[in-house]
Each structure stands twice: as C-alpha cells, then as structure tokens.
Amino acid sequence: MFATIVLVCIVLLFAYVYFLLRRSEHRVADSDYALDTFGTYKTGGRTEWRNEEYYRQALASIPHTDQLVAQLRSPLAAGIAQQWSIASSELPALPNYDHDDQVRAAMRCAQRLMRINRDCATLLSAEQGNPDARLAIVATLDRDLRFADTKCPTLTLEQLRIRDELRAIADRARALKGTVESPRFFDDYLSLVRDYAALVVRARPVCFKRMKADAPFEPPPIGSIFYVFGCTHGLVPWTTAYSLDKHRVTE
C-alpha cells in the first residue's frame, strides 16, 4: 500500500514538472514568435499587463514619430509612412481592469508604437550618416540570420544547401558592418536583403513543411517584434516564417 502511494506521488510529481515545462515553453513561443502574425494567431499564455504610464508614453510619442517619418528619405523608408498611418490610428483607449482582452490589445498597440518610434529614430540617424545607427540596422538582419542558422533543419541535401546559403548571407552581413560609413551602405544593405528574401521564399517548401501552400506569407510591418529593416522590400524574416510554420497558421 505504501509503495503504491509513493509511486502515485512520483507520477504526480513528474506530471507537475512536465506541466511547468510545457507552460514555460508556450510562454516563450507566445512572447517571441506569436505576437505579430496579422491577427491569424492569438497567444494563449502571454498577458500584456496594464501599464498606464507606458500607454501614455506611447500616446505622447505619436507627434514625434510623425516628425520622424516625414524626414525619412532612404530606400529603407519605403512603405513606412503608410504603415505608420495605419498603426497610429489603431491605438484603442485603455479600458478598465475587468476587460483583459481589451487591455492586452491596447498594450500591444502601445508597444508597437514605441517600437516604431525607436526604429524610425534609428533609420533617420542612419540616413544622416551615424555609424552606430547603421550598425543597429544591420543588427536586425544579423539577429534574424543567427536565428535562422539555429532553426534551419539539416536532414536533407536541400536543407543543407539552404543552410549553406544562409551562412553565406550571414558572412556578407558581418562584412557590411565594416563598411557602415560607405556612401553605398543603403544600396549594399538592400542588395543583401533582397538576396535573403529570395532565399527564404525558396526555403519555404524545404524548411517550413507544416505550412500550407495557401497560408499567408507576408513581411511583418514596422513595429512588429519580427521586423527587420528592409521588410518593406519583400523580406519575410526567418522568425516570421518559423512562427507561421510552428503554429500552422493557415487562415
């Protein structure tokens, strides 16, 4: 009898540990991969806490972002004005505490507005020749390439070829960091982005096999946690593709 009780306790303990691990995994997936998929995937485990001060900061940042967007001139600014116009008009009022879904929606919009403000400030500074800002731009691409290198499957010859091409593009991105003061910086960066965009498209049927052929496969807008400078030129970052494939978004 005692042995049975001990066995049951052990089983329950393992079940509880497994539950905690799975919950942690879902939280990571929700926070890192599932916030921005054009409304096609809704997170189940992550809560954006009500933060009135942060919300007010996001609201107050709108006029400043308006000014930043109006000054952007580089090719990387293509499409940003239109996306900003939509994003700034979508910020809902922060509701009462008893409306959890509405609070999450408002806080997510506020987070996006703050990210857009940061990215536009970075881009404007890069256009003005600031090497640190240009390094920050390359860093968004480098971060996605590092993620791709760790997540690219290598079970088939085709997948290995994709992985090798990823590493070649990553080498070019690292080399670009040494030329941030070049007058051709934006042209060289966009050339790299276009090559990466084409590679991700080719990788879709090879590395993202759970995704249906008719699933949405579009670049994330500015302010997305997946955003890479150059997405407005057709780049679907690996993080976006991975999220869509991981959650099997089909509609």
XYZ file of C-alpha atoms in Angstrom:
251
model
C 0.000 0.000 0.000
C 2.763 2.401 0.987
C 4.689 1.584 -2.201
C 1.598 2.355 -4.280
C 1.171 5.733 -2.613
C 4.837 6.570 -3.215
C 4.527 5.543 -6.872
C 1.434 7.704 -7.339
C 3.205 10.661 -5.725
C 6.190 10.236 -8.039
C 3.936 10.090 -11.098
C 2.080 13.207 -9.982
C 5.377 14.994 -9.358
C 6.635 14.196 -12.848
C 3.300 15.274 -14.325
C 3.525 18.598 -12.486
C 7.107 19.202 -13.639
C 6.093 18.383 -17.216
C 3.190 20.827 -16.946
C 5.516 23.592 -15.747
C 7.963 22.950 -18.572
C 5.226 22.981 -21.192
C 3.769 26.177 -19.789
C 7.195 27.792 -19.890
C 7.665 26.648 -23.478
C 4.341 28.136 -24.519
C 5.185 31.416 -22.834
C 8.444 31.611 -24.757
C 6.691 30.764 -28.000
C 3.975 33.317 -27.358
C 6.320 36.108 -26.394
C 8.927 35.502 -29.088
C 7.078 34.172 -32.091
C 3.351 34.734 -31.940
C 2.594 38.382 -31.290
C 2.541 39.592 -34.874
C 1.009 37.265 -37.423
C -1.554 39.646 -38.866
C -4.265 38.515 -36.471
C -4.122 34.928 -37.654
C -2.667 33.553 -34.440
C -3.667 34.627 -30.948
C -1.458 33.949 -27.975
C -2.854 31.835 -25.199
C -0.347 32.170 -22.384
C 1.020 35.696 -22.523
C -0.601 38.662 -20.824
C 0.292 42.270 -21.532
C -0.093 43.874 -18.113
C -1.911 47.165 -17.825
C 0.652 49.973 -17.622
C -0.905 53.409 -17.758
C 2.427 55.253 -17.752
C 3.751 53.223 -20.679
C 0.471 53.706 -22.535
C 0.712 57.488 -22.045
C 4.292 57.433 -23.312
C 3.171 55.622 -26.452
C 0.379 58.128 -26.972
C 2.762 61.042 -26.468
C 5.254 59.541 -28.942
C 2.848 59.856 -31.879
C 3.652 63.513 -32.781
C 7.382 62.783 -32.538
C 7.056 59.746 -34.796
C 5.037 61.850 -37.253
C 8.019 64.206 -37.481
C 10.496 61.352 -37.870
C 8.525 59.668 -40.647
C 8.197 62.945 -42.542
C 12.001 63.275 -42.647
C 12.842 59.763 -43.849
C 14.246 59.658 -47.371
C 16.254 56.451 -47.843
C 15.069 53.368 -49.759
C 14.556 51.620 -46.412
C 11.791 54.124 -45.653
C 9.613 52.833 -48.492
C 6.158 51.948 -47.208
C 6.819 53.095 -43.646
C 4.638 56.210 -43.878
C 1.600 54.168 -44.885
C 2.196 51.539 -42.211
C 2.695 54.230 -39.587
C -0.537 55.950 -40.575
C -2.426 52.706 -40.000
C -0.645 51.832 -36.750
C -1.095 55.272 -35.179
C -4.817 55.235 -35.926
C -5.338 51.811 -34.349
C -4.365 52.655 -30.760
C -7.517 51.980 -28.706
C -8.364 53.600 -25.402
C -7.021 51.788 -22.352
C -10.111 50.162 -20.790
C -10.890 49.224 -17.223
C -9.149 46.354 -15.478
C -12.059 43.971 -15.971
C -11.586 43.868 -19.756
C -8.485 41.686 -20.071
C -8.664 41.170 -23.840
C -9.079 44.887 -24.461
C -6.218 45.722 -22.092
C -3.945 43.296 -23.948
C -4.944 44.779 -27.295
C -4.299 48.335 -26.106
C -0.936 47.477 -24.572
C 0.193 45.581 -27.651
C -0.665 48.564 -29.819
C 1.232 50.810 -27.407
C 4.257 48.518 -27.584
C 4.163 48.604 -31.358
C 4.001 52.412 -31.437
C 7.037 52.631 -29.167
C 8.972 50.193 -31.355
C 8.065 52.204 -34.461
C 9.284 55.382 -32.780
C 12.586 53.704 -31.930
C 13.050 52.217 -35.406
C 12.218 55.466 -37.194
C 14.668 57.364 -34.983
C 17.324 54.759 -35.787
C 16.652 54.953 -39.523
C 16.733 58.754 -39.589
C 20.014 58.768 -37.699
C 21.414 56.198 -40.140
C 20.350 58.360 -43.071
C 22.287 61.215 -41.502
C 25.414 59.049 -41.507
C 25.526 57.857 -37.902
C 27.621 54.646 -37.981
C 26.101 53.307 -34.750
C 22.604 53.645 -36.206
C 23.719 51.850 -39.352
C 25.174 49.076 -37.230
C 21.814 48.845 -35.439
C 20.117 48.387 -38.815
C 22.472 45.571 -39.793
C 21.985 44.058 -36.327
C 18.278 43.445 -37.019
C 19.226 41.377 -40.063
C 22.094 39.661 -38.278
C 19.788 38.670 -35.407
C 17.350 37.023 -37.804
C 20.156 35.251 -39.655
C 21.511 33.859 -36.385
C 18.043 32.583 -35.534
C 17.769 31.024 -38.990
C 21.104 29.263 -38.592
C 19.954 27.624 -35.350
C 16.494 26.668 -36.633
C 17.192 25.622 -40.216
C 16.665 21.856 -40.479
C 19.546 19.833 -41.936
C 18.000 16.425 -42.584
C 18.076 16.581 -46.380
C 20.513 17.729 -49.036
C 18.175 20.582 -49.989
C 18.029 21.784 -46.394
C 21.818 21.656 -46.127
C 22.088 23.809 -49.241
C 19.700 26.335 -47.735
C 21.754 26.360 -44.545
C 24.955 26.965 -46.530
C 23.333 29.870 -48.374
C 22.156 31.291 -45.058
C 25.700 31.239 -43.759
C 26.999 32.912 -46.912
C 24.480 35.729 -46.465
C 25.402 35.965 -42.779
C 29.052 36.386 -43.788
C 28.057 39.240 -46.094
C 26.071 40.857 -43.280
C 29.075 40.708 -40.979
C 31.271 42.185 -43.703
C 28.777 45.011 -44.156
C 29.401 46.081 -40.569
C 32.847 47.180 -41.658
C 31.504 49.482 -44.372
C 28.819 51.403 -42.488
C 30.424 54.722 -43.405
C 30.324 53.952 -47.116
C 28.043 56.134 -49.297
C 26.787 52.852 -50.787
C 25.678 51.474 -47.428
C 21.942 51.522 -48.158
C 22.386 50.055 -51.653
C 24.611 47.266 -50.340
C 22.251 46.552 -47.456
C 19.210 46.380 -49.731
C 21.037 44.054 -52.113
C 21.691 41.750 -49.180
C 18.076 41.969 -48.001
C 16.747 41.087 -51.459
C 19.021 38.049 -51.695
C 17.902 36.918 -48.244
C 14.249 37.466 -49.153
C 14.652 35.260 -52.223
C 16.347 32.578 -50.131
C 13.526 32.498 -47.566
C 10.996 32.091 -50.390
C 12.986 29.141 -51.759
C 13.285 27.721 -48.250
C 9.552 27.760 -47.622
C 8.701 24.351 -49.180
C 12.002 22.876 -47.970
C 12.241 24.051 -44.351
C 8.662 25.000 -43.417
C 6.722 21.928 -44.443
C 3.882 22.238 -41.929
C 2.715 25.440 -43.566
C 0.049 25.019 -46.226
C 0.662 26.410 -49.686
C -2.137 28.967 -49.290
C -1.000 30.157 -45.854
C -0.253 33.904 -45.582
C 3.427 34.574 -46.168
C 3.949 38.306 -45.907
C 6.605 40.600 -44.441
C 5.835 41.845 -40.925
C 5.033 45.561 -40.639
C 7.285 48.025 -38.889
C 6.786 47.784 -35.142
C 6.472 44.008 -35.234
C 8.807 42.059 -32.967
C 9.861 40.266 -36.157
C 10.656 43.439 -38.094
C 13.954 43.643 -39.943
C 14.940 46.827 -41.720
C 14.131 46.127 -45.357
C 10.937 44.135 -44.776
C 9.054 46.717 -46.836
C 11.056 45.417 -49.814
C 9.533 41.952 -49.534
C 11.634 40.233 -46.876
C 9.818 37.655 -44.778
C 12.267 37.124 -41.887
C 13.058 33.589 -40.804
C 11.496 34.328 -37.417
C 8.196 35.134 -39.122
C 8.296 32.028 -41.306
C 9.228 29.891 -38.304
C 6.329 31.274 -36.291
C 3.844 30.657 -39.088
C 5.154 27.131 -39.552
C 5.338 26.374 -35.826
C 1.752 27.408 -35.207
C 0.458 26.138 -38.556
C -1.280 29.367 -39.401
C -3.487 28.710 -42.407
C -6.135 31.400 -42.445
